[in-house]
PDB file of C-alpha atoms in Angstrom:
ATOM      1  CA  ALA R 217      35.778 102.406  90.974  1.00 74.00           C
ATOM      2  CA  GLN R 218      39.352 101.283  90.796  1.00 84.00           C
ATOM      3  CA  SER R 219      42.689 103.007  91.014  1.00 88.00           C
ATOM      4  CA  VAL R 220      46.389 102.340  91.176  1.00 92.00           C
ATOM      5  CA  THR R 221      49.042 104.286  93.033  1.00 93.00           C
ATOM      6  CA  GLN R 222      52.696 103.824  92.261  1.00 94.00           C
ATOM      7  CA  LEU R 223      54.942 105.329  94.889  1.00 91.00           C
ATOM      8  CA  GLY R 224      57.982 106.990  93.390  1.00 90.00           C
ATOM      9  CA  SER R 225      58.043 108.199  89.825  1.00 91.00           C
ATOM     10  CA  HIS R 226      61.791 107.535  89.690  1.00 95.00           C
ATOM     11  CA  VAL R 227      63.760 104.799  91.391  1.00 97.00           C
ATOM     12  CA  SER R 228      67.525 104.386  91.145  1.00 97.00           C
ATOM     13  CA  VAL R 229      69.372 101.245  92.128  1.00 97.00           C
ATOM     14  CA  SER R 230      72.903 100.025  91.658  1.00 97.00           C
ATOM     15  CA  GLU R 231      73.543  97.124  89.333  1.00 97.00           C
ATOM     16  CA  GLY R 232      73.190  93.940  91.369  1.00 97.00           C
ATOM     17  CA  ALA R 233      71.042  95.554  94.042  1.00 98.00           C
ATOM     18  CA  LEU R 234      67.485  94.685  94.965  1.00 98.00           C
ATOM     19  CA  VAL R 235      64.753  96.265  92.878  1.00 98.00           C
ATOM     20  CA  LEU R 236      61.536  97.197  94.676  1.00 98.00           C
ATOM     21  CA  LEU R 237      58.789  99.061  92.850  1.00 98.00           C
ATOM     22  CA  ARG R 238      55.719  99.809  94.897  1.00 97.00           C
ATOM     23  CA  CYS R 239      52.116  99.539  93.817  1.00 97.00           C
ATOM     24  CA  ASN R 240      48.934  99.943  95.834  1.00 96.00           C
ATOM     25  CA  TYR R 241      45.511  99.445  94.375  1.00 94.00           C
ATOM     26  CA  SER R 242      41.888  99.942  95.159  1.00 90.00           C
ATOM     27  CA  SER R 243      39.094  97.975  93.627  1.00 83.00           C
ATOM     28  CA  SER R 244      35.499  97.311  94.555  1.00 78.00           C
ATOM     29  CA  VAL R 245      35.696  93.816  93.087  1.00 78.00           C
ATOM     30  CA  PRO R 246      38.383  91.133  93.414  1.00 80.00           C
ATOM     31  CA  PRO R 247      41.091  92.524  91.193  1.00 84.00           C
ATOM     32  CA  TYR R 248      43.332  91.205  88.537  1.00 89.00           C
ATOM     33  CA  LEU R 249      46.685  92.939  88.805  1.00 92.00           C
ATOM     34  CA  PHE R 250      49.423  93.382  86.268  1.00 93.00           C
ATOM     35  CA  TRP R 251      52.910  94.756  85.921  1.00 95.00           C
ATOM     36  CA  TYR R 252      54.060  95.970  82.537  1.00 93.00           C
ATOM     37  CA  VAL R 253      57.415  97.249  81.321  1.00 94.00           C
ATOM     38  CA  GLN R 254      57.843  99.893  78.638  1.00 90.00           C
ATOM     39  CA  TYR R 255      61.084 100.672  76.876  1.00 88.00           C
ATOM     40  CA  PRO R 256      61.459 104.052  75.146  1.00 82.00           C
ATOM     41  CA  ASN R 257      59.142 104.521  72.177  1.00 74.00           C
ATOM     42  CA  GLN R 258      57.782 101.013  72.503  1.00 79.00           C
ATOM     43  CA  GLY R 259      54.531  99.456  73.616  1.00 80.00           C
ATOM     44  CA  LEU R 260      53.933  97.611  76.838  1.00 86.00           C
ATOM     45  CA  GLN R 261      55.234  94.173  77.631  1.00 88.00           C
ATOM     46  CA  LEU R 262      53.565  92.074  80.293  1.00 89.00           C
ATOM     47  CA  LEU R 263      55.934  91.141  83.113  1.00 94.00           C
ATOM     48  CA  LEU R 264      53.515  89.235  85.280  1.00 93.00           C
ATOM     49  CA  LYS R 265      49.919  89.053  86.392  1.00 90.00           C
ATOM     50  CA  TYR R 266      47.877  88.090  89.417  1.00 91.00           C
ATOM     51  CA  THR R 267      44.540  86.443  88.723  1.00 85.00           C
ATOM     52  CA  SER R 268      43.461  85.153  92.149  1.00 79.00           C
ATOM     53  CA  ALA R 269      45.608  82.040  92.134  1.00 77.00           C
ATOM     54  CA  ALA R 270      48.956  82.048  93.960  1.00 85.00           C
ATOM     55  CA  THR R 271      49.678  85.278  95.797  1.00 90.00           C
ATOM     56  CA  LEU R 272      53.351  85.192  94.851  1.00 94.00           C
ATOM     57  CA  VAL R 273      53.609  85.594  91.129  1.00 94.00           C
ATOM     58  CA  LYS R 274      56.735  84.996  89.128  1.00 95.00           C
ATOM     59  CA  GLY R 275      57.223  86.754  85.841  1.00 94.00           C
ATOM     60  CA  ILE R 276      59.740  87.176  83.101  1.00 93.00           C
ATOM     61  CA  ASN R 277      63.289  88.482  83.455  1.00 93.00           C
ATOM     62  CA  GLY R 278      63.513  87.389  87.099  1.00 96.00           C
ATOM     63  CA  PHE R 279      60.770  89.680  88.385  1.00 97.00           C
ATOM     64  CA  GLU R 280      58.153  88.659  90.880  1.00 97.00           C
ATOM     65  CA  ALA R 281      55.344  90.312  92.781  1.00 97.00           C
ATOM     66  CA  GLU R 282      53.348  89.447  95.857  1.00 95.00           C
ATOM     67  CA  PHE R 283      49.656  90.159  96.209  1.00 94.00           C
ATOM     68  CA  LYS R 284      48.811  91.270  99.734  1.00 94.00           C
ATOM     69  CA  LYS R 285      45.120  91.805 100.150  1.00 91.00           C
ATOM     70  CA  SER R 286      45.406  93.196 103.691  1.00 92.00           C
ATOM     71  CA  GLU R 287      47.767  95.883 102.443  1.00 94.00           C
ATOM     72  CA  THR R 288      46.105  96.287  99.017  1.00 94.00           C
ATOM     73  CA  SER R 289      49.574  96.060  97.563  1.00 95.00           C
ATOM     74  CA  PHE R 290      51.233  94.351  94.635  1.00 96.00           C
ATOM     75  CA  HIS R 291      54.883  95.365  94.808  1.00 97.00           C
ATOM     76  CA  LEU R 292      57.333  94.281  92.128  1.00 98.00           C
ATOM     77  CA  THR R 293      60.733  92.937  93.094  1.00 98.00           C
ATOM     78  CA  LYS R 294      63.867  91.536  91.546  1.00 98.00           C
ATOM     79  CA  PRO R 295      66.774  90.305  93.674  1.00 97.00           C
ATOM     80  CA  SER R 296      69.542  91.675  91.484  1.00 97.00           C
ATOM     81  CA  ALA R 297      69.169  94.568  89.059  1.00 97.00           C
ATOM     82  CA  HIS R 298      70.666  94.372  85.601  1.00 96.00           C
ATOM     83  CA  MET R 299      71.450  97.261  83.319  1.00 96.00           C
ATOM     84  CA  SER R 300      68.858  95.983  80.862  1.00 95.00           C
ATOM     85  CA  ASP R 301      66.146  96.444  83.506  1.00 96.00           C
ATOM     86  CA  ALA R 302      66.283 100.206  83.046  1.00 96.00           C
ATOM     87  CA  ALA R 303      62.836 101.100  81.733  1.00 95.00           C
ATOM     88  CA  GLU R 304      59.491 102.407  82.867  1.00 93.00           C
ATOM     89  CA  TYR R 305      57.229 100.093  84.820  1.00 96.00           C
ATOM     90  CA  PHE R 306      53.474 100.328  85.070  1.00 94.00           C
ATOM     91  CA  CYS R 307      51.221  98.648  87.575  1.00 95.00           C
ATOM     92  CA  ALA R 308      47.655  98.078  86.437  1.00 93.00           C
ATOM     93  CA  VAL R 309      44.406  96.797  87.886  1.00 91.00           C
ATOM     94  CA  ARG R 310      41.514  95.281  86.047  1.00 86.00           C
ATOM     95  CA  GLY R 311      38.136  95.524  87.662  1.00 75.00           C
ATOM     96  CA  TYR R 312      34.630  96.112  86.467  1.00 67.00           C
ATOM     97  CA  TYR R 313      33.776  95.713  82.789  1.00 66.00           C
ATOM     98  CA  GLN R 314      37.241  94.464  81.945  1.00 70.00           C
ATOM     99  CA  LYS R 315      38.631  98.002  82.170  1.00 76.00           C
ATOM    100  CA  VAL R 316      42.278  98.277  82.991  1.00 84.00           C
ATOM    101  CA  THR R 317      43.497 101.267  84.966  1.00 87.00           C
ATOM    102  CA  PHE R 318      47.189 102.059  84.895  1.00 91.00           C
ATOM    103  CA  GLY R 319      49.358 103.694  87.496  1.00 92.00           C
ATOM    104  CA  THR R 320      51.439 106.706  86.620  1.00 90.00           C
ATOM    105  CA  GLY R 321      54.549 104.637  86.113  1.00 93.00           C
ATOM    106  CA  THR R 322      57.931 104.320  87.778  1.00 95.00           C
ATOM    107  CA  LYS R 323      61.077 104.931  85.822  1.00 95.00           C
ATOM    108  CA  LEU R 324      63.826 102.595  86.947  1.00 97.00           C
ATOM    109  CA  GLN R 325      67.407 103.718  86.583  1.00 97.00           C
ATOM    110  CA  VAL R 326      70.187 101.177  87.058  1.00 97.00           C
ATOM    111  CA  ILE R 327      73.543 102.630  88.000  1.00 97.00           C
ATOM    112  CA  PRO R 328      76.623 100.683  86.968  1.00 94.00           C
TER     113      PRO R 328
ATOM    114  CA  GLY N 161      52.217  84.474  72.760  1.00 65.00           C
ATOM    115  CA  ALA N 162      49.570  86.607  71.126  1.00 78.00           C
ATOM    116  CA  VAL N 163      50.925  89.351  68.898  1.00 86.00           C
ATOM    117  CA  VAL N 164      49.373  92.721  68.194  1.00 91.00           C
ATOM    118  CA  SER N 165      50.729  95.006  65.505  1.00 93.00           C
ATOM    119  CA  GLN N 166      50.161  98.672  64.806  1.00 95.00           C
ATOM    120  CA  HIS N 167      50.690 100.602  61.634  1.00 95.00           C
ATOM    121  CA  PRO N 168      52.247 103.033  61.154  1.00 95.00           C
ATOM    122  CA  SER N 169      54.779 103.132  63.974  1.00 92.00           C
ATOM    123  CA  ARG N 170      55.400 106.811  63.397  1.00 94.00           C
ATOM    124  CA  VAL N 171      53.473 109.443  61.511  1.00 96.00           C
ATOM    125  CA  ILE N 172      53.990 113.141  61.013  1.00 96.00           C
ATOM    126  CA  CYS N 173      51.175 115.161  59.544  1.00 96.00           C
ATOM    127  CA  LYS N 174      50.093 118.725  59.011  1.00 96.00           C
ATOM    128  CA  SER N 175      47.490 120.348  61.186  1.00 96.00           C
ATOM    129  CA  GLY N 176      43.998 119.830  59.814  1.00 96.00           C
ATOM    130  CA  THR N 177      44.640 116.510  58.139  1.00 97.00           C
ATOM    131  CA  SER N 178      43.319 113.112  59.212  1.00 97.00           C
ATOM    132  CA  VAL N 179      45.432 110.172  60.236  1.00 97.00           C
ATOM    133  CA  LYS N 180      44.427 106.538  60.402  1.00 97.00           C
ATOM    134  CA  ILE N 181      46.120 104.071  62.736  1.00 97.00           C
ATOM    135  CA  GLU N 182      45.600 100.346  62.366  1.00 97.00           C
ATOM    136  CA  CYS N 183      45.677  97.774  65.110  1.00 96.00           C
ATOM    137  CA  ARG N 184      45.806  94.115  64.169  1.00 94.00           C
ATOM    138  CA  SER N 185      45.784  90.936  66.195  1.00 91.00           C
ATOM    139  CA  LEU N 186      48.072  88.702  64.173  1.00 91.00           C
ATOM    140  CA  ASP N 187      47.509  85.231  65.533  1.00 85.00           C
ATOM    141  CA  PHE N 188      44.253  85.403  67.433  1.00 84.00           C
ATOM    142  CA  GLN N 189      40.771  86.787  67.195  1.00 85.00           C
ATOM    143  CA  ALA N 190      39.919  89.733  69.385  1.00 85.00           C
ATOM    144  CA  THR N 191      36.330  90.603  70.121  1.00 81.00           C
ATOM    145  CA  THR N 192      37.472  93.641  72.061  1.00 88.00           C
ATOM    146  CA  MET N 193      40.232  96.113  71.362  1.00 92.00           C
ATOM    147  CA  PHE N 194      41.203  99.100  73.426  1.00 93.00           C
ATOM    148  CA  TRP N 195      42.768 102.394  72.412  1.00 95.00           C
ATOM    149  CA  TYR N 196      45.031 104.287  74.783  1.00 94.00           C
ATOM    150  CA  ARG N 197      46.823 107.592  74.577  1.00 94.00           C
ATOM    151  CA  GLN N 198      50.041 108.298  76.394  1.00 88.00           C
ATOM    152  CA  PHE N 199      51.393 111.808  76.721  1.00 83.00           C
ATOM    153  CA  PRO N 200      55.101 112.295  77.440  1.00 78.00           C
ATOM    154  CA  LYS N 201      56.094 111.157  80.911  1.00 74.00           C
ATOM    155  CA  GLN N 202      52.523 110.172  81.721  1.00 79.00           C
ATOM    156  CA  SER N 203      50.603 106.972  82.070  1.00 84.00           C
ATOM    157  CA  LEU N 204      48.283 105.366  79.580  1.00 87.00           C
ATOM    158  CA  MET N 205      44.812 106.781  79.446  1.00 91.00           C
ATOM    159  CA  LEU N 206      42.033 104.679  78.027  1.00 91.00           C
ATOM    160  CA  MET N 207      40.304 106.473  75.179  1.00 94.00           C
ATOM    161  CA  ALA N 208      37.769 103.936  74.030  1.00 94.00           C
ATOM    162  CA  THR N 209      36.750 100.306  73.985  1.00 92.00           C
ATOM    163  CA  SER N 210      36.045  98.827  70.606  1.00 90.00           C
ATOM    164  CA  ASN N 211      33.901  95.766  70.119  1.00 86.00           C
ATOM    165  CA  GLU N 212      33.748  93.984  66.802  1.00 82.00           C
ATOM    166  CA  GLY N 213      30.639  94.842  64.869  1.00 82.00           C
ATOM    167  CA  SER N 214      29.356  97.502  67.223  1.00 84.00           C
ATOM    168  CA  LYS N 215      29.982 101.102  68.099  1.00 88.00           C
ATOM    169  CA  ALA N 216      32.924 101.956  70.275  1.00 92.00           C
ATOM    170  CA  THR N 217      32.456 103.063  73.852  1.00 92.00           C
ATOM    171  CA  TYR N 218      34.335 106.268  74.562  1.00 95.00           C
ATOM    172  CA  GLU N 219      35.698 107.369  77.889  1.00 92.00           C
ATOM    173  CA  GLN N 220      34.525 110.620  79.372  1.00 91.00           C
ATOM    174  CA  GLY N 221      36.184 113.610  77.764  1.00 92.00           C
ATOM    175  CA  VAL N 222      37.146 111.820  74.545  1.00 94.00           C
ATOM    176  CA  GLU N 223      35.482 113.296  71.474  1.00 93.00           C
ATOM    177  CA  LYS N 224      33.947 110.509  69.437  1.00 92.00           C
ATOM    178  CA  ASP N 225      33.699 112.688  66.337  1.00 94.00           C
ATOM    179  CA  LYS N 226      37.374 113.488  66.505  1.00 96.00           C
ATOM    180  CA  PHE N 227      38.641 110.014  67.268  1.00 96.00           C
ATOM    181  CA  LEU N 228      36.778 107.673  64.964  1.00 96.00           C
ATOM    182  CA  ILE N 229      37.074 104.009  65.794  1.00 94.00           C
ATOM    183  CA  ASN N 230      36.097 101.179  63.514  1.00 91.00           C
ATOM    184  CA  HIS N 231      36.303  97.518  64.480  1.00 88.00           C
ATOM    185  CA  ALA N 232      35.230  95.833  61.295  1.00 82.00           C
ATOM    186  CA  SER N 233      36.649  92.390  61.914  1.00 88.00           C
ATOM    187  CA  LEU N 234      37.913  90.207  64.727  1.00 88.00           C
ATOM    188  CA  THR N 235      41.503  91.056  63.842  1.00 91.00           C
ATOM    189  CA  LEU N 236      41.412  94.733  62.905  1.00 93.00           C
ATOM    190  CA  SER N 237      40.483  97.968  64.597  1.00 94.00           C
ATOM    191  CA  THR N 238      41.288 101.407  63.260  1.00 95.00           C
ATOM    192  CA  LEU N 239      41.581 104.769  64.982  1.00 97.00           C
ATOM    193  CA  THR N 240      41.241 107.841  62.798  1.00 97.00           C
ATOM    194  CA  VAL N 241      42.293 111.161  64.242  1.00 97.00           C
ATOM    195  CA  THR N 242      40.280 113.691  62.263  1.00 96.00           C
ATOM    196  CA  SER N 243      41.354 117.282  61.695  1.00 96.00           C
ATOM    197  CA  ALA N 244      44.460 116.709  63.741  1.00 96.00           C
ATOM    198  CA  HIS N 245      45.924 119.525  65.807  1.00 96.00           C
ATOM    199  CA  PRO N 246      49.307 119.804  67.507  1.00 95.00           C
ATOM    200  CA  GLU N 247      47.720 118.972  70.864  1.00 94.00           C
ATOM    201  CA  ASP N 248      46.765 115.576  69.426  1.00 95.00           C
ATOM    202  CA  SER N 249      50.443 114.723  69.198  1.00 95.00           C
ATOM    203  CA  SER N 250      50.889 111.712  71.419  1.00 94.00           C
ATOM    204  CA  PHE N 251      51.752 108.040  71.598  1.00 92.00           C
ATOM    205  CA  TYR N 252      48.722 105.929  70.734  1.00 94.00           C
ATOM    206  CA  ILE N 253      48.675 102.317  71.875  1.00 93.00           C
ATOM    207  CA  CYS N 254      46.097  99.674  71.162  1.00 94.00           C
ATOM    208  CA  SER N 255      45.494  96.426  72.942  1.00 92.00           C
ATOM    209  CA  ALA N 256      43.454  93.389  72.075  1.00 90.00           C
ATOM    210  CA  ARG N 257      41.729  90.906  74.270  1.00 85.00           C
ATOM    211  CA  LEU N 258      41.151  87.322  73.357  1.00 75.00           C
ATOM    212  CA  LEU N 259      37.643  86.046  73.002  1.00 64.00           C
ATOM    213  CA  ALA N 260      35.443  86.477  76.038  1.00 57.00           C
ATOM    214  CA  GLY N 261      36.523  84.660  79.157  1.00 56.00           C
ATOM    215  CA  VAL N 262      40.231  85.332  78.903  1.00 56.00           C
ATOM    216  CA  ASN N 263      41.432  88.216  80.986  1.00 63.00           C
ATOM    217  CA  GLU N 264      44.690  89.270  79.401  1.00 73.00           C
ATOM    218  CA  GLN N 265      45.179  92.179  77.060  1.00 81.00           C
ATOM    219  CA  PHE N 266      47.989  92.140  74.541  1.00 86.00           C
ATOM    220  CA  PHE N 267      49.459  95.482  73.602  1.00 88.00           C
ATOM    221  CA  GLY N 268      50.630  96.763  70.281  1.00 90.00           C
ATOM    222  CA  PRO N 269      53.977  98.552  69.915  1.00 89.00           C
ATOM    223  CA  GLY N 270      52.347 101.977  69.689  1.00 91.00           C
ATOM    224  CA  THR N 271      52.141 104.742  67.118  1.00 94.00           C
ATOM    225  CA  ARG N 272      53.908 108.051  67.605  1.00 92.00           C
ATOM    226  CA  LEU N 273      51.785 110.841  66.099  1.00 95.00           C
ATOM    227  CA  THR N 274      53.310 114.251  65.576  1.00 95.00           C
ATOM    228  CA  VAL N 275      51.083 117.011  64.262  1.00 96.00           C
ATOM    229  CA  LEU N 276      52.899 120.037  62.900  1.00 95.00           C
TER     230      LEU N 276
END
């Protein structure tokens, strides 16, 4: 079985501040981990993915995430928030049978 | 990158009618496509996995007779919501995976279904 827990359904940061979105996972097999962004009434866009190579993964729009096996975490960060980063972010894990399980999402609000 | 399209992007229908949603991989062949449903302010829930040329595999609790899935070619999968009811109103998103061995899914833009 596999699962994803995203801590905090809503996160607010000031423009220019650090963005930290938390994700913890469980998986009975070595996982592939993903972060997706969703803008209102749109599909999902892949931000970055971990596939057992480098533990620090860099993605689009200045985001990065670090895979920490000991903590079963894959937190998403960005050094300086931009207004255009306001969206909903989903962490996902892919385990057995190629199935992808999504977290419940974190809505990021950027305050000017 | 790989592009997945969905049609229509929005559909409004009367209760009791059927609605077909298409999912196409535009520039690659997809042996497997996935259908998700997303209720307001919730995460994506996998409904079914569709493999080209075979029957779809439905997740527990998803009625296969209500949500008909056809994956007739390597670039097209369709989801038909039969006898739609207001509780079927949701955002339906498909994704497509490249041929076996590649681990990334590419998501379509979604279809907003509203059943009156």
